[in-house]
Short mmCIF file of C-alpha atoms in Angstrom, two decimals:
data_model
loop_
_atom_site.label_atom_id
_atom_site.label_comp_id
_atom_site.label_asym_id
_atom_site.label_seq_id
_atom_site.Cartn_x
_atom_site.Cartn_y
_atom_site.Cartn_z
CA MET U 1 26.97 -12.93 18.39
CA GLU U 2 25.28 -9.86 19.05
CA ILE U 3 23.09 -8.07 16.78
CA ARG U 4 22.59 -4.36 17.08
CA VAL U 5 20.20 -2.51 15.18
CA ASP U 6 20.65 1.24 14.56
CA ARG U 7 17.38 3.08 15.04
CA ALA U 8 18.50 5.69 12.56
CA VAL U 9 18.87 3.20 9.99
CA VAL U 10 15.52 1.32 10.75
CA ALA U 11 13.20 4.17 11.03
CA PRO U 12 13.47 5.45 7.42
CA HIS U 13 12.80 1.85 6.25
CA THR U 14 10.02 1.54 8.38
CA ARG U 15 8.44 4.69 7.50
CA LEU U 16 8.99 3.72 3.58
CA ILE U 17 7.35 0.55 3.98
CA PHE U 18 4.47 2.08 5.82
CA VAL U 19 4.12 4.66 3.01
CA THR U 20 4.57 2.16 0.30
CA ALA U 21 1.73 -0.26 2.00
CA SER U 22 -0.71 2.69 2.43
CA ALA U 23 -0.05 3.87 -1.20
CA LEU U 24 -1.03 0.18 -2.24
CA ARG U 25 -3.91 0.11 -0.29
CA THR U 26 -5.31 3.27 -1.73
CA SER U 27 -4.54 2.07 -5.23
CA VAL U 28 -6.24 -1.24 -4.54
CA ALA U 29 -9.45 0.73 -3.05
CA ALA U 30 -9.53 2.80 -6.11
CA ARG U 31 -9.22 -0.05 -8.65
CA VAL U 32 -12.00 -1.91 -6.64
CA ALA U 33 -14.09 1.00 -6.79
CA ARG U 34 -13.76 1.43 -10.40
CA VAL U 35 -14.54 -2.19 -10.88
CA PHE U 36 -17.73 -1.94 -8.81
CA ALA U 37 -18.72 1.43 -10.60
CA GLY U 38 -18.21 -0.46 -14.05
CA ALA U 39 -20.15 -3.46 -13.17
CA LYS U 40 -23.07 -1.38 -11.96
CA SER U 41 -23.09 0.64 -15.17
CA GLY U 42 -22.88 -2.75 -17.16
CA VAL U 43 -19.25 -2.35 -18.32
CA VAL U 44 -16.92 -5.17 -16.99
CA PRO U 45 -13.12 -4.48 -17.18
#
């Protein structure tokens, strides 16, 4: 059985996954920064 992957179908999905991953990383970094700032000022979320 031959599996043929259409690049036109794969490319948008790959881009979507990449964008989602980078957005997730950004939000996680923001949350960590907020927690650190809160801990520094004595407020723990």
